[in-house]
Coordinates of C-alpha atoms and ligand atoms in Angstrom, one line a residue:
M1 CA 11.8 91.8 -83.3
Y2 CA 9.0 93.9 -84.1
P3 CA 9.1 96.1 -87.0
Y4 CA 11.0 93.9 -88.8
Q5 CA 9.2 90.7 -88.1
R6 CA 5.8 91.9 -89.7
N7 CA 3.7 88.0 -90.1
R8 CA 1.1 90.3 -91.5
R9 CA 3.4 91.3 -95.3
L10 CA 2.3 87.6 -96.2
R11 CA -1.5 88.3 -95.7
N12 CA -1.5 91.9 -97.7
S13 CA -3.2 90.0 -100.8
H14 CA -4.8 86.9 -102.4
A15 CA -1.8 86.6 -104.5
I16 CA 0.8 86.6 -101.6
R17 CA -1.3 84.3 -99.4
S18 CA -2.1 81.9 -102.1
L19 CA 1.6 82.0 -102.9
I20 CA 2.5 80.8 -99.4
R21 CA -0.4 78.5 -98.4
E22 CA 0.7 74.9 -97.0
N23 CA -2.0 72.8 -98.1
T24 CA -4.7 72.7 -100.6
L25 CA -7.7 71.0 -101.4
T26 CA -8.5 69.1 -104.5
V27 CA -11.9 66.6 -105.6
D28 CA -8.8 63.7 -105.3
D29 CA -9.1 64.3 -101.6
L30 CA -12.7 63.7 -101.5
M31 CA -14.4 60.0 -100.8
M32 CA -18.5 59.8 -100.5
P33 CA -20.8 58.0 -98.4
L34 CA -23.5 56.6 -99.6
F35 CA -26.8 54.7 -98.0
I36 CA -28.4 51.9 -100.2
V37 CA -31.7 50.6 -99.5
E38 CA -33.9 47.4 -101.0
G39 CA -36.9 48.7 -103.2
E40 CA -37.0 50.4 -106.6
N41 CA -37.6 54.1 -107.1
Q42 CA -36.6 55.6 -103.8
K43 CA -34.9 58.7 -102.5
L44 CA -35.7 59.0 -99.4
E45 CA -34.3 61.2 -97.0
I46 CA -33.2 61.1 -93.8
S47 CA -34.5 63.1 -91.5
S48 CA -31.5 63.6 -89.1
M49 CA -29.3 64.6 -92.3
P50 CA -30.8 66.9 -94.7
G51 CA -30.0 66.9 -98.4
Y52 CA -28.8 63.5 -97.9
Y53 CA -30.6 60.1 -98.9
R54 CA -31.0 56.6 -98.8
Y55 CA -31.0 55.0 -102.7
S56 CA -32.4 52.3 -104.2
L57 CA -30.2 50.5 -106.1
D58 CA -32.3 51.7 -109.9
M59 CA -31.5 55.4 -108.3
L60 CA -27.9 54.4 -107.1
E61 CA -26.9 54.5 -111.1
E62 CA -27.8 58.0 -111.5
E63 CA -26.0 59.5 -108.2
I64 CA -22.9 57.1 -109.5
K65 CA -22.9 59.1 -112.4
E66 CA -23.5 62.4 -110.7
A67 CA -20.2 62.2 -108.7
Y68 CA -17.9 60.5 -111.3
A69 CA -18.7 63.9 -113.4
L70 CA -18.1 65.7 -110.1
G71 CA -15.1 64.1 -110.6
I72 CA -15.5 61.9 -106.9
K73 CA -13.5 58.6 -107.6
A74 CA -14.4 57.3 -104.1
V75 CA -17.3 55.5 -102.3
N76 CA -17.7 53.9 -98.7
I77 CA -21.0 51.9 -99.3
Y78 CA -23.5 50.6 -97.0
T79 CA -27.0 49.0 -96.6
K80 CA -29.6 49.0 -94.8
V81 CA -31.0 46.0 -93.7
P82 CA -34.9 44.8 -93.7
D83 CA -35.7 43.6 -89.7
E84 CA -37.0 40.7 -90.9
L85 CA -33.7 39.6 -92.3
K86 CA -31.5 40.5 -89.1
D87 CA -29.9 37.6 -86.5
N88 CA -27.5 37.7 -83.8
H89 CA -24.8 36.8 -86.2
G90 CA -25.6 38.8 -89.2
T91 CA -26.2 36.2 -91.2
E92 CA -27.1 38.0 -94.4
A93 CA -24.0 39.5 -94.4
L94 CA -22.7 36.6 -96.6
N95 CA -25.5 36.5 -99.1
P96 CA -23.8 36.5 -102.3
E97 CA -27.3 38.2 -104.0
G98 CA -27.7 40.2 -100.8
L99 CA -28.1 44.5 -101.3
M100 CA -24.0 45.4 -100.6
Q101 CA -22.9 42.4 -102.8
R102 CA -25.6 43.7 -106.0
A103 CA -24.8 47.5 -105.0
I104 CA -20.9 46.5 -105.0
R105 CA -21.4 44.6 -109.0
L106 CA -23.7 47.6 -110.0
I107 CA -21.3 50.1 -108.9
K108 CA -18.6 48.7 -110.4
K109 CA -20.3 48.1 -114.3
V110 CA -22.0 51.4 -113.6
Q111 CA -18.4 52.7 -113.3
P112 CA -15.8 50.6 -113.2
E113 CA -13.1 53.8 -112.0
I114 CA -14.7 54.7 -109.0
L115 CA -13.4 52.6 -105.8
V116 CA -15.7 51.2 -104.1
F117 CA -15.1 51.0 -100.1
S118 CA -17.3 48.5 -98.8
D119 CA -18.4 48.8 -94.7
V120 CA -17.4 45.3 -93.3
A121 CA -19.4 45.7 -89.7
L122 CA -22.5 43.2 -88.0
D123 CA -24.2 46.5 -87.0
P124 CA -26.4 46.9 -90.0
F125 CA -27.1 43.1 -90.0
S126 CA -27.4 42.6 -86.6
S127 CA -30.7 42.4 -84.4
N128 CA -28.9 43.8 -81.2
G129 CA -27.6 46.4 -83.8
H130 CA -23.9 45.5 -82.3
D131 CA -21.2 45.5 -84.7
G132 CA -20.6 41.9 -82.9
V133 CA -22.7 38.1 -82.4
V134 CA -23.9 39.0 -78.6
E135 CA -23.8 36.1 -76.1
N136 CA -25.2 37.2 -72.5
G137 CA -25.1 40.3 -73.0
E138 CA -21.0 40.3 -74.1
I139 CA -19.8 41.1 -77.7
L140 CA -17.9 38.0 -78.7
N141 CA -14.6 39.0 -80.5
D142 CA -13.3 35.9 -82.3
E143 CA -16.5 34.7 -83.6
T144 CA -17.7 37.7 -84.7
V145 CA -13.8 38.0 -86.7
D146 CA -14.8 34.9 -88.1
I147 CA -17.7 36.3 -89.9
L148 CA -16.1 39.6 -90.9
A149 CA -13.4 37.7 -92.7
K150 CA -15.9 35.6 -94.8
M151 CA -17.9 39.2 -95.3
A152 CA -14.9 40.9 -96.3
L153 CA -14.5 37.9 -98.9
S154 CA -18.1 38.3 -100.4
H155 CA -17.5 41.5 -100.7
A156 CA -14.1 40.5 -102.5
E157 CA -16.0 38.0 -105.1
A158 CA -18.3 40.8 -105.7
G159 CA -15.6 43.7 -106.7
A160 CA -15.3 45.6 -103.9
D161 CA -11.6 47.5 -104.6
F162 CA -11.3 47.9 -100.8
I163 CA -12.2 46.8 -97.7
A164 CA -13.5 48.7 -95.0
P165 CA -14.1 47.1 -91.5
S166 CA -15.9 49.7 -89.1
D167 CA -16.1 47.3 -86.3
M168 CA -13.3 47.4 -84.2
M169 CA -12.9 44.1 -83.0
D170 CA -9.4 42.7 -82.2
G171 CA -7.7 40.6 -85.2
R172 CA -10.0 41.4 -87.9
I173 CA -6.9 42.8 -90.1
L174 CA -5.3 40.1 -89.8
A175 CA -8.2 37.8 -90.3
I176 CA -9.3 39.5 -93.5
R177 CA -5.6 40.0 -95.3
E178 CA -5.5 36.5 -94.1
I179 CA -9.0 35.5 -96.3
L180 CA -8.3 37.9 -99.0
E181 CA -5.0 36.4 -99.5
E182 CA -5.9 32.8 -99.6
N183 CA -8.4 33.4 -101.8
G184 CA -6.8 35.6 -104.9
F185 CA -7.6 38.9 -103.8
H186 CA -3.9 40.0 -103.1
H187 CA -5.2 43.7 -105.1
V188 CA -7.9 44.6 -102.5
G189 CA -6.4 46.8 -100.2
I190 CA -8.1 47.3 -96.2
M191 CA -8.7 50.3 -95.3
S192 CA -9.1 50.1 -91.3
Y193 CA -11.0 52.5 -89.1
S194 CA -8.6 52.1 -86.7
A195 CA -9.3 54.6 -84.3
K196 CA -12.7 54.3 -84.2
Y197 CA -14.3 56.3 -81.1
A198 CA -17.1 55.4 -79.0
S199 CA -18.6 59.2 -79.9
S200 CA -22.2 60.1 -80.0
F201 CA -21.8 62.3 -83.1
Y202 CA -22.6 58.9 -85.1
G203 CA -26.6 59.9 -83.9
P204 CA -28.3 60.1 -87.5
F205 CA -25.9 57.7 -89.2
R206 CA -27.7 55.1 -87.0
D207 CA -30.9 56.6 -87.8
A208 CA -30.2 56.0 -91.7
L209 CA -29.6 52.5 -91.7
D210 CA -31.9 51.8 -88.4
S211 CA -28.8 50.5 -86.8
A212 CA -28.7 51.6 -83.3
P213 CA -27.9 49.0 -80.3
G214 CA -29.9 47.1 -79.3
F215 CA -28.5 47.6 -75.4
G216 CA -26.1 49.7 -74.1
D217 CA -23.6 51.3 -75.8
K218 CA -20.4 50.3 -77.8
K219 CA -17.6 51.1 -75.4
T220 CA -16.3 47.8 -75.2
Y221 CA -15.0 47.6 -78.8
Q222 CA -14.7 51.2 -79.9
M223 CA -12.6 53.6 -78.0
D224 CA -12.6 55.9 -75.4
F225 CA -12.3 59.3 -76.8
A226 CA -10.4 60.0 -73.8
N227 CA -7.7 58.7 -75.0
S228 CA -5.0 59.5 -78.1
D229 CA -1.9 57.5 -77.4
E230 CA -4.2 53.9 -78.0
A231 CA -4.9 55.5 -81.5
L232 CA -1.3 54.9 -82.1
A233 CA -1.3 51.1 -80.9
E234 CA -4.2 50.7 -82.3
A235 CA -2.9 52.1 -86.0
E236 CA 0.2 49.7 -85.2
L237 CA -1.3 46.8 -85.1
D238 CA -3.5 47.2 -87.8
I239 CA -0.2 48.0 -90.0
L240 CA 1.0 44.9 -88.5
E241 CA -2.1 43.0 -89.5
G242 CA -1.8 44.0 -93.0
A243 CA -4.0 47.3 -92.9
D244 CA -3.2 49.7 -95.7
I245 CA -5.3 52.9 -95.4
L246 CA -6.2 54.0 -91.7
M247 CA -8.9 56.2 -90.9
V248 CA -9.9 58.4 -87.7
K249 CA -13.2 58.7 -86.8
P250 CA -15.0 61.0 -86.1
G251 CA -13.3 63.9 -87.7
M252 CA -13.4 67.4 -87.0
P253 CA -13.2 66.9 -83.0
Y254 CA -10.7 64.1 -83.3
L255 CA -8.2 66.9 -85.4
D256 CA -5.5 65.9 -82.8
V257 CA -5.4 62.2 -82.8
L258 CA -5.6 62.3 -86.7
A259 CA -2.1 64.8 -86.4
K260 CA -0.5 62.1 -84.4
V261 CA -1.6 59.1 -86.4
K262 CA -0.5 60.4 -89.5
D263 CA 2.8 61.7 -87.8
H264 CA 3.7 58.9 -86.1
T265 CA 2.6 55.7 -89.4
K266 CA 3.7 57.7 -92.2
M267 CA 0.3 55.9 -93.7
P268 CA -2.4 57.2 -95.9
V269 CA -5.1 58.3 -93.8
A270 CA -8.4 58.8 -94.0
V271 CA -11.1 61.1 -91.4
Y272 CA -15.1 60.4 -91.7
Q273 CA -16.1 63.8 -91.3
V274 CA -19.2 61.7 -89.1
S275 CA -23.5 61.9 -89.5
G276 CA -23.1 64.4 -86.6
E277 CA -20.7 66.4 -87.8
Y278 CA -23.1 67.4 -90.8
A279 CA -26.2 67.2 -89.1
M280 CA -24.3 70.6 -86.7
L281 CA -23.8 72.2 -89.7
K282 CA -27.0 72.1 -91.1
A283 CA -28.8 72.9 -88.6
A284 CA -26.8 76.0 -87.6
A285 CA -26.8 77.2 -91.4
E286 CA -30.9 76.5 -91.5
K287 CA -31.0 78.7 -88.5
G288 CA -29.0 81.3 -90.4
W289 CA -26.4 80.8 -87.6
L290 CA -23.2 79.8 -89.7
D291 CA -22.0 79.9 -93.3
H292 CA -22.6 76.9 -94.6
D293 CA -20.3 76.7 -97.4
K294 CA -17.8 78.4 -95.6
C295 CA -17.9 76.7 -92.5
M296 CA -18.0 72.7 -94.9
M297 CA -14.8 74.4 -96.5
E298 CA -13.3 75.3 -93.9
S299 CA -13.6 71.9 -92.1
M300 CA -12.0 70.5 -95.4
M301 CA -9.0 72.6 -95.2
A302 CA -8.7 72.0 -91.2
F303 CA -8.5 68.1 -92.0
K304 CA -5.9 68.1 -94.5
R305 CA -3.8 70.8 -92.4
A306 CA -3.8 67.6 -90.2
G307 CA -2.7 65.2 -92.1
A308 CA -5.6 63.6 -94.0
D309 CA -5.5 62.4 -97.2
I310 CA -8.5 61.1 -98.1
I311 CA -11.4 63.3 -96.6
N312 CA -15.0 60.8 -96.0
T313 CA -18.0 63.1 -96.0
Y314 CA -21.2 63.6 -96.4
F315 CA -20.9 66.7 -98.1
A316 CA -18.4 65.6 -101.0
K317 CA -21.4 66.7 -103.9
E318 CA -21.2 69.8 -102.8
V319 CA -17.1 70.0 -101.8
A320 CA -16.4 69.1 -105.2
R321 CA -19.2 71.7 -107.0
I322 CA -17.4 74.1 -105.5
L323 CA -14.1 73.2 -106.0
K324 CA -15.2 73.1 -110.1
Q325 CA -16.2 76.2 -109.7
A326 CA -13.3 78.2 -108.2
Ligands
PBG401 C1 -21.2 51.0 -87.5 C2 -20.8 52.8 -88.1 C3 -21.0 53.7 -87.5 C4 -20.7 54.3 -88.5 C5 -19.8 53.7 -89.5 N1 -20.3 52.7 -89.2 C6 -22.1 53.8 -86.1 C7 -21.6 52.6 -85.4 O1 -20.7 52.8 -84.7 O2 -22.6 53.1 -84.1 C8 -20.9 56.0 -87.9 C9 -20.6 56.8 -89.3 C10 -21.5 58.4 -89.2 O3 -22.0 58.5 -87.8 O4 -21.5 58.9 -90.1 N2 -20.0 49.9 -87.9

């Protein structure tokens, strides 16, 4: 077709590039993960996540206000549980006065317009560091699901807007939907980690929460990273069981999965740019090998292009700041 077809005509200026741009990124796309610890006056940097912190509840207040002022309207919260409160059944997870429950109440009080997505999984509460009850080296499914459902109810009672199960047990979405309905929490939604892979990119997160598995790995419940059709099967089941939002995790190495899940389901889809992805960019930028902000923004647009409706990222505040300046 050359020379009549010259694609460079549409790349000639900023104006024409923006005119034909297929995707846009706004602060409305962002969700921010938060790590919460017991104690007072704590703002502790996570060594493998430079610039990212664990907050005690008193310090969390300021962080929430700052995020909201930047336009961030959704947080995904995790708590670090002291060792002495961990056991095989994650009993502390059901404590109505537990750190998670107090954190949910606090965030909704400080800024009711921020949506709280509470993490539901046993690993931060488990003496074995697994997402389920352990018996003879096996991760029990149905026993775990019973606990997860009770945990979800307790988060809903504390005021969570969305329950975010990150465990990958079979049938947990249905069990959570049922317990929420039975208790009148029709308005509380579920964001299911539908396609969560057994990934090595979660290392820094496990440092942050001290939640690394005590033995073995998570391959009997998290997905095999060789598969993508399986992600569609997981997504379909989650929809049938009552999920409102589907999540794909990790992010950048799994853009194909994200695109497939979005195309196939047409559901709201979230992507989780995980701790290892954050750490990689921070490390390369620190060495002067990559332009931090440009690579960060490029990764955001890659998620949008692949079909993400929601981007859960440790870069949320930094991205929001750049969007605000633009
Ligand atoms: C555990 C959980 C993990 C992450 C979120 N929830 C780690 C794991 O499965 O071991 C990882 C998030 C990240 O790396 O940023 N339920």
